[in-house]
CSV table of C-alpha atoms in Angstrom, one decimal:
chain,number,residue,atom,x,y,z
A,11,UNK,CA,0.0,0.0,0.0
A,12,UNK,CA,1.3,3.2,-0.7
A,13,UNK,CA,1.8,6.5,1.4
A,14,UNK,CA,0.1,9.2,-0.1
A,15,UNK,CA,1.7,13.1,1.1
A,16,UNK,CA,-0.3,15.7,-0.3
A,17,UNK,CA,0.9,19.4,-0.8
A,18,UNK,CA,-2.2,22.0,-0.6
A,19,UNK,CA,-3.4,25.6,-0.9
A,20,UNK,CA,-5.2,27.9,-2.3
A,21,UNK,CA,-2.8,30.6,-2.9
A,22,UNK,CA,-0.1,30.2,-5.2
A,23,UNK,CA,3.8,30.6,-4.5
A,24,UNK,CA,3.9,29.4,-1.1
A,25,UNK,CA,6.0,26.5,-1.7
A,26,UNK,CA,3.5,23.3,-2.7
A,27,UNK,CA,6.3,22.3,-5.5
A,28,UNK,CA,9.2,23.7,-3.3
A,29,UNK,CA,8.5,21.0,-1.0
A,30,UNK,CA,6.7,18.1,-3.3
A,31,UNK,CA,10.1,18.2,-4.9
A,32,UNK,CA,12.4,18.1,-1.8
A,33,UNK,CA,10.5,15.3,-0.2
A,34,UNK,CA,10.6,13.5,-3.8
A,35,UNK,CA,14.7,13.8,-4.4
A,36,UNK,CA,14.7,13.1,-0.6
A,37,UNK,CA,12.5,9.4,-0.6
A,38,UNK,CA,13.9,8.7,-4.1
A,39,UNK,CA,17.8,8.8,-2.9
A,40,UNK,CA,16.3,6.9,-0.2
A,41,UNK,CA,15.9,4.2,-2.5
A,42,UNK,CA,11.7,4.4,-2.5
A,43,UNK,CA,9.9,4.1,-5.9
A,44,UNK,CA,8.0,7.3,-5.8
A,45,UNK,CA,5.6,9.4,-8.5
A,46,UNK,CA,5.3,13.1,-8.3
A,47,UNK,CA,1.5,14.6,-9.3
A,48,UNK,CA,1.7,17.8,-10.5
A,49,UNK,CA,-2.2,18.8,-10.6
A,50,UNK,CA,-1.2,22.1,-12.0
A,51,UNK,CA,-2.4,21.5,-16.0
A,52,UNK,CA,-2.0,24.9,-16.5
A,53,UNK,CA,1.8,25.7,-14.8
A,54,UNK,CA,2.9,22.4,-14.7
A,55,UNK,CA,6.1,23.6,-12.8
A,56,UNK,CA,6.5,20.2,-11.5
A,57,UNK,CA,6.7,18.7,-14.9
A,58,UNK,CA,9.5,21.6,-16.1
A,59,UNK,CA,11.8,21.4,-13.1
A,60,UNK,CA,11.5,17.6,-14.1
A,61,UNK,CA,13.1,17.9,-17.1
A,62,UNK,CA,15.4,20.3,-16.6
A,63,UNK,CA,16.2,17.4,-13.9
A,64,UNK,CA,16.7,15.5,-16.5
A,65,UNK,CA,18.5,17.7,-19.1
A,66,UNK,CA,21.4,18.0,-16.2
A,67,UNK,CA,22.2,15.0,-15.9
A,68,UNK,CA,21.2,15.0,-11.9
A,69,UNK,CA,20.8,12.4,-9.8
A,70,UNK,CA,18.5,10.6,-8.4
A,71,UNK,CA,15.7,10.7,-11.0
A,72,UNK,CA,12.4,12.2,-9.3
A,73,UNK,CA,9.7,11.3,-11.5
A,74,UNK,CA,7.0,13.7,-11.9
A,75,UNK,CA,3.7,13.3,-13.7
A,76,UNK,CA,0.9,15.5,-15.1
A,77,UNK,CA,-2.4,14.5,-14.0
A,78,UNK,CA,-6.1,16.4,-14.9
A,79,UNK,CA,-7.5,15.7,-12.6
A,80,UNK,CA,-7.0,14.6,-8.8
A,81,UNK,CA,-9.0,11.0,-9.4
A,82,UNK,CA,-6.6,10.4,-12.4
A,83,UNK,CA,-3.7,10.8,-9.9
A,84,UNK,CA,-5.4,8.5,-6.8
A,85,UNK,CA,-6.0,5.7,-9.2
A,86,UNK,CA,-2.1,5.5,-9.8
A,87,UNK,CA,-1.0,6.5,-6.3
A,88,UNK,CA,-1.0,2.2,-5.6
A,89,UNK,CA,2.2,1.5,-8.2
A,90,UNK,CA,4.5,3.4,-5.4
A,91,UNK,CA,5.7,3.6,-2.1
A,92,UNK,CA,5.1,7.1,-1.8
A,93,UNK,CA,3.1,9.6,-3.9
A,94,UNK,CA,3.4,13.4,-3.3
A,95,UNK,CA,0.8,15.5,-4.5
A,96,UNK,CA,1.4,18.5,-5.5
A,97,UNK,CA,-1.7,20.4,-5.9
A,98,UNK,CA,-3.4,23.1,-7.6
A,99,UNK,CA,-2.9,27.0,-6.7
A,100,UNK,CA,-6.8,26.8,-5.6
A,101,UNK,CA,-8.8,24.4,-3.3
A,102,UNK,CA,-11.6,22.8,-4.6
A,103,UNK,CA,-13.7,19.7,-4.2
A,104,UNK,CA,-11.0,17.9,-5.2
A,105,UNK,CA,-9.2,18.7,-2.0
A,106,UNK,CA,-11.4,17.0,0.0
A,107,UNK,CA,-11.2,14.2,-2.3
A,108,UNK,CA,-7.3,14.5,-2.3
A,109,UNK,CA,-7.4,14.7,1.8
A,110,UNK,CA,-9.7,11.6,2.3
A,111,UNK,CA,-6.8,9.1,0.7
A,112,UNK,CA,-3.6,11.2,1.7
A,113,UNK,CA,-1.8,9.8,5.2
A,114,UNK,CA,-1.0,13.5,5.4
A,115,UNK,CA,-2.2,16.8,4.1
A,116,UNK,CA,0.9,19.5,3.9
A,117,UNK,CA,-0.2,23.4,3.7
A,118,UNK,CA,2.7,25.8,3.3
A,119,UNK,CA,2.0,29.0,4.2
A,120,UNK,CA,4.0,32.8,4.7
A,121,UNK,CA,4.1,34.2,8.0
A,122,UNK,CA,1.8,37.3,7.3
A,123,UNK,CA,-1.6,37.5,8.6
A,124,UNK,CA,-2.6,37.6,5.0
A,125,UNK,CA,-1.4,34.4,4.6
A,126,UNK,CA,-2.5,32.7,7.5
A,127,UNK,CA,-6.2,33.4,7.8
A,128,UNK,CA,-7.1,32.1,5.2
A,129,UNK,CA,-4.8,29.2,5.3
A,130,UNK,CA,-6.5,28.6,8.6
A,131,UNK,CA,-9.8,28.6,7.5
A,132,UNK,CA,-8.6,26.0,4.4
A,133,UNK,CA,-7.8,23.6,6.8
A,134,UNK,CA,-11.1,24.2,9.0
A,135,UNK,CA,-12.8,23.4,5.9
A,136,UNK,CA,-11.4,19.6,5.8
A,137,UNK,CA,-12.1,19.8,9.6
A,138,UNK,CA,-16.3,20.2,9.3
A,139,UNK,CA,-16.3,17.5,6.3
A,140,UNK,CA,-14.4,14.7,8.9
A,141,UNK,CA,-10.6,15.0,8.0
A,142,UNK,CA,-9.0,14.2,11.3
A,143,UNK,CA,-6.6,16.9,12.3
A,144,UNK,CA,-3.9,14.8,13.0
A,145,UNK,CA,-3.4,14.3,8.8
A,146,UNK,CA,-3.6,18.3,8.5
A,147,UNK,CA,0.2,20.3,9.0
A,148,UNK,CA,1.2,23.7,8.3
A,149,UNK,CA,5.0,24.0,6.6
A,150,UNK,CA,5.9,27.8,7.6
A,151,UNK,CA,7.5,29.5,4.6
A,152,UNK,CA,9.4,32.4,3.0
A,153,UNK,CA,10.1,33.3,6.9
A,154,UNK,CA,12.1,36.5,6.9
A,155,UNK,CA,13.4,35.9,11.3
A,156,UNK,CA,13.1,33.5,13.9
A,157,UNK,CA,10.5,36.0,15.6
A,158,UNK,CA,8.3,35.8,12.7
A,159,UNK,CA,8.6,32.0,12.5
A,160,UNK,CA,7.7,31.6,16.4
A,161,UNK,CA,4.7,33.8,15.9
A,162,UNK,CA,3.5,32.2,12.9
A,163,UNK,CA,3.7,29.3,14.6
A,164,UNK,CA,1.9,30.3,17.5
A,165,UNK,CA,-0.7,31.6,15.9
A,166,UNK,CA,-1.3,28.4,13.4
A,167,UNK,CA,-1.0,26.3,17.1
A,168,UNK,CA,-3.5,28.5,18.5
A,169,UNK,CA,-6.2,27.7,15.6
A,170,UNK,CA,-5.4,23.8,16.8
A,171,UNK,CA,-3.3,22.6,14.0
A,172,UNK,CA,0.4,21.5,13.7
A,173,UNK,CA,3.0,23.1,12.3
A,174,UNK,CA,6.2,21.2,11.1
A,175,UNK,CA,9.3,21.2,13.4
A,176,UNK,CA,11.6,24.0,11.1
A,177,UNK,CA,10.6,26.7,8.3
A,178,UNK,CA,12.6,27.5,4.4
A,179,UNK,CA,14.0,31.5,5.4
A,180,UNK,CA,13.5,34.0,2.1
A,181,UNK,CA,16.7,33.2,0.5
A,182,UNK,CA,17.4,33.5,-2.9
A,183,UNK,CA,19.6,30.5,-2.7
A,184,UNK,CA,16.7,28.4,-2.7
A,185,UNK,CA,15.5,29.7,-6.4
A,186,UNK,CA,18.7,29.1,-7.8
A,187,UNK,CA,18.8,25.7,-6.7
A,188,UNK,CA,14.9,25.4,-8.3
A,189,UNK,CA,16.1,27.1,-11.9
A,190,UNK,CA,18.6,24.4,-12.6
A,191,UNK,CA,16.2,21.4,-11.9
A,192,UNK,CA,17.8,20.6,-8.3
A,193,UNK,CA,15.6,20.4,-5.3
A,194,UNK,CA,16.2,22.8,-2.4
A,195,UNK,CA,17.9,20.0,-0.3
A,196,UNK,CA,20.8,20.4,-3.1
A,197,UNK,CA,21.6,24.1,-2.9
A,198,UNK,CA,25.2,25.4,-3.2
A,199,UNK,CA,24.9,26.4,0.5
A,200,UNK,CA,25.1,23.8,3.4
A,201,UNK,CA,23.2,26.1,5.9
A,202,UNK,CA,19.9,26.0,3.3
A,203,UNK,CA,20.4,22.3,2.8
A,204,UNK,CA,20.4,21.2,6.7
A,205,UNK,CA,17.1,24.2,6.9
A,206,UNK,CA,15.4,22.2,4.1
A,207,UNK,CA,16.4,19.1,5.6
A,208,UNK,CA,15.2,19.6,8.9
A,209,UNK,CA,11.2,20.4,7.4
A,210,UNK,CA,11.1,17.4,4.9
A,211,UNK,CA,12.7,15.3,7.6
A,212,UNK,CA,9.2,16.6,10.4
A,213,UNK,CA,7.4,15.5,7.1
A,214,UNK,CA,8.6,12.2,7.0
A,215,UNK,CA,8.5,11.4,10.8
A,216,UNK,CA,5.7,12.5,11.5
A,217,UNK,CA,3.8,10.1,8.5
A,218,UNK,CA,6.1,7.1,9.4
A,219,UNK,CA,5.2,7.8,13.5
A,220,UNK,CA,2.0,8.4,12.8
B,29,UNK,CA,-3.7,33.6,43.0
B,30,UNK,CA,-0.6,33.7,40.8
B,31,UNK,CA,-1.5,35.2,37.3
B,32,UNK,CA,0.0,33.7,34.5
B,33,UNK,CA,-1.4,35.4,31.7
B,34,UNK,CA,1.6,37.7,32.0
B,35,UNK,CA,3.4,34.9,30.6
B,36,UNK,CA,1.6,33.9,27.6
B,37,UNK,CA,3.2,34.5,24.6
B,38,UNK,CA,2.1,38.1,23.0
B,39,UNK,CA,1.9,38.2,19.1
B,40,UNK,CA,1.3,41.0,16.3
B,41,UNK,CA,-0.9,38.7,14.2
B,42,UNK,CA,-4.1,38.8,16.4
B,43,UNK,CA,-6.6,35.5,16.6
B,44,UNK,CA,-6.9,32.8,14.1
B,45,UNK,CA,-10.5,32.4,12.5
B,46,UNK,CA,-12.8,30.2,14.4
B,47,UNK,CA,-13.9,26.7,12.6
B,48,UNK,CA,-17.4,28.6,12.1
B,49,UNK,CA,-15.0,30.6,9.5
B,50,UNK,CA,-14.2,27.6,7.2
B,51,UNK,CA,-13.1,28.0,3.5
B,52,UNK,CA,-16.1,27.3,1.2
B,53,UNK,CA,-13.8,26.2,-1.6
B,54,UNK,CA,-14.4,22.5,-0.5
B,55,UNK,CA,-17.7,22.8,-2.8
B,56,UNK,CA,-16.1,24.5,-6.1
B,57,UNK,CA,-15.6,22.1,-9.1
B,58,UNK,CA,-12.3,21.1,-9.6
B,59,UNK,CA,-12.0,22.3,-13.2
B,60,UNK,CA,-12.7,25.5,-13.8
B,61,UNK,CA,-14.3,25.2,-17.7
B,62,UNK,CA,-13.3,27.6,-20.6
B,63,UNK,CA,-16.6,30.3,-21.2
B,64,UNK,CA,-16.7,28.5,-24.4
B,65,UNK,CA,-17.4,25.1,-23.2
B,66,UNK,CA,-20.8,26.8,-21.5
B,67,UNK,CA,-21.3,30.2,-22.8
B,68,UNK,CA,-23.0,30.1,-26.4
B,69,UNK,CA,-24.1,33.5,-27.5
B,70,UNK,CA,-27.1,32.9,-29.7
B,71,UNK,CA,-28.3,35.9,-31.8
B,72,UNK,CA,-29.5,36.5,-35.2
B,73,UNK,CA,-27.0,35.4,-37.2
B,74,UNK,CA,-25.9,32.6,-34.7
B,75,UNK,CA,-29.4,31.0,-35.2
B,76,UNK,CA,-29.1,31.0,-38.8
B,77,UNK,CA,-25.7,29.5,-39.0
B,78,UNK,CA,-25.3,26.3,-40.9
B,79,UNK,CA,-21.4,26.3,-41.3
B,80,UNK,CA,-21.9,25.7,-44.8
B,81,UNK,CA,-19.0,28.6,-45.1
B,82,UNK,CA,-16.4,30.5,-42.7
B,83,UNK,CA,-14.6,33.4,-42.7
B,84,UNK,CA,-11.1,33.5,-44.6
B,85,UNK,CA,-9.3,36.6,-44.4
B,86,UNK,CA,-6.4,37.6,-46.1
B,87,UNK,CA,-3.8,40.2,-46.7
B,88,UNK,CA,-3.2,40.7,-50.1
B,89,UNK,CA,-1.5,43.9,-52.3
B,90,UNK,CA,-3.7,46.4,-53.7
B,91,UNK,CA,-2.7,44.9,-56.9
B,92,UNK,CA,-4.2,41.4,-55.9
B,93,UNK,CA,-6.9,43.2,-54.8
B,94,UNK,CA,-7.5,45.4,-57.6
B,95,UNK,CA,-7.2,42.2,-60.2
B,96,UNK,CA,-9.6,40.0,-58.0
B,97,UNK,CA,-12.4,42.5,-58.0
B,98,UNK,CA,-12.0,43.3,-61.9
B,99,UNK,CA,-12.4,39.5,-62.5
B,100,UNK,CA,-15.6,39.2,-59.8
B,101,UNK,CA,-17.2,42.6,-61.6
B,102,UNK,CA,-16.6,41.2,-65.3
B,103,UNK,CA,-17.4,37.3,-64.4
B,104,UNK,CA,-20.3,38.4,-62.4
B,105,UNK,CA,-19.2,36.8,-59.2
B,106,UNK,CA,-18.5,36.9,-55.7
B,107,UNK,CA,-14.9,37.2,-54.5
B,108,UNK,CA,-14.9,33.6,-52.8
B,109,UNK,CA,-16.2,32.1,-56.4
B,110,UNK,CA,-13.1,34.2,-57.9
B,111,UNK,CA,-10.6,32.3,-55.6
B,112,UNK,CA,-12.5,29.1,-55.9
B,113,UNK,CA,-12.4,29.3,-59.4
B,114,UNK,CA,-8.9,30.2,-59.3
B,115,UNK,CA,-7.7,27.3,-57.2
B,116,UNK,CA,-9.8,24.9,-59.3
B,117,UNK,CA,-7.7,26.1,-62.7
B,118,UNK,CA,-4.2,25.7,-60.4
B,119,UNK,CA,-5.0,22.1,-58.7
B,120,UNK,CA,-5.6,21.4,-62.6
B,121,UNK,CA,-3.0,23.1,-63.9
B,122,UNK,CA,-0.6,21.2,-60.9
B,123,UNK,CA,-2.4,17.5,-62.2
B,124,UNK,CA,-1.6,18.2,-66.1
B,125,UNK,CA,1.9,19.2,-65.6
């Protein structure tokens, strides 16, 4: 049976792929046999940093796939150990759908209020239809201090969620990594990779203690 | 007694939404649809349509343009029969040669 980790929102940019991708290159030089859904039909940024994944040469291979829609992706999600979903900039019935079979729901978010609120209230939307909160965590992103990060995290704690141990700062370093088809666990810079580390690694624990 | 709501932690961001402030995204369609694929403005001419023909526009010179209408006004015809009659003659012109 496999795991299924799905990456949600309904804004765009706050690191769904960022992290799909890092988990990905993470299980698959782990050894697992893992599949990438990129629901995004009409970015498909998943697909593109695949092949310019591929085009470089780098290694492991992280397979990514374009799928219409979410019931096209569930139906192959049973051919791997893990599948990562990386969703759609919007949320959608298909989010519920997506949240029933994943073993856990991952919601990036920024630190500003404007980000927060309504990421809240996404996740209190899978709440009232029967998604049990232990399968719903918040990844904090783009975090600009430690101070911001605490309060974020307060404040996502405080609506009754978790919020994975770590946070990606706002570093450039990170998009650099991105525009040459490597995942941000493979940036030039040792002190981004053990940051990056640190949240995929909260990801993994907490699905395989779970 | 003690109070210890000095101690709890003060932040800038003010109180998360209450559940009773859910999202009501969970009941949009996942595919958002084209307006064409459900928006068919009927009209007058729309109503009448039979796609018998469609619209062909073309740049041409004024020269081009000049000939084609001399041929339509001494022929009798329409600009499309012009052309039509014109490719006919060069698909058999192509087949003799």
């Amino acid at each position: 049976m496999s795991t299924i980790i799905a990456f949600i929102s309904q804004k765009g940019g706050v690191g769904k792929s960022t992290l799909a991708r890092a988990l990905g290159r993470e299980a698959a030089s782990s050894g697992l046999e893992i599949k990438i859904a990129d629901l995004d039909t009409q970015q498909g940024t998943s697909v593109d940093w695949y092949r310019m994944r591929l085009d470089a040469n780098i290694e492991p291979v992280v397979p990514v796939e374009l799928f219409r829609t979410a019931e096209q992706a569930l139906k192959t999600a049973n051919h791997y150990e893990l599948f990562i979903i990386d969703g759609p900039a919007r949320t959608s019935k298909a989010t519920l759908e997506i949240a029933r079979l994943s073993d856990l729901v991952v919601q990036p978010t920024g630190p500003a209020v404007d980000d927060l609120r309504p990421a809240v209230r996404e996740f209190h939307a899978l709440i009232n239809e029967g998604i049990s909160r232990e399968r719903l965590v918040f990844a904090l992103n783009h975090i600009g201090t430690e101070t911001e990060a605490l309060e974020a995290s307060a404040y996502l704690e405080e609506a009754g969620y978790l919020v994975l141990t770590g946070y990606l700062p706002e570093r450039p370093g990170y998009r650099l990594a991105q525009n040459t088809g490597y995942a941000i666990t493979e940036t030039r810079f040792t002190g981004l990779n053990e940051k990056a580390d640190i949240l995929i690694q909260a990801i993994i624990d907490l699905v395989a203690n779970g | 007694m003690a109070d210890a709501a000095k101690l709890k932690r003060k932040t800038n961001l003010g109180a998360p939404p209450p559940v009773n402030e859910a999202s009501r995204n969970l009941h949009e369609p996942e595919l958002i649809l084209p307006p064409s694929s459900y928006l068919r403005t009927v009209d007058g001419r729309s109503r009448r349509r039979t796609n018998r023909t469609l619209q062909l526009n073309l740049r041409v010179t004024p020269q081009c343009d000049a000939l084609i209408r001399e041929i339509a006004d001494q022929e009798s015809l329409l600009l499309a029969e012009v052309l039509e009659r014109a490719l006919t003659m060069y698909k058999n012109k192509l087949s003799v040669s």
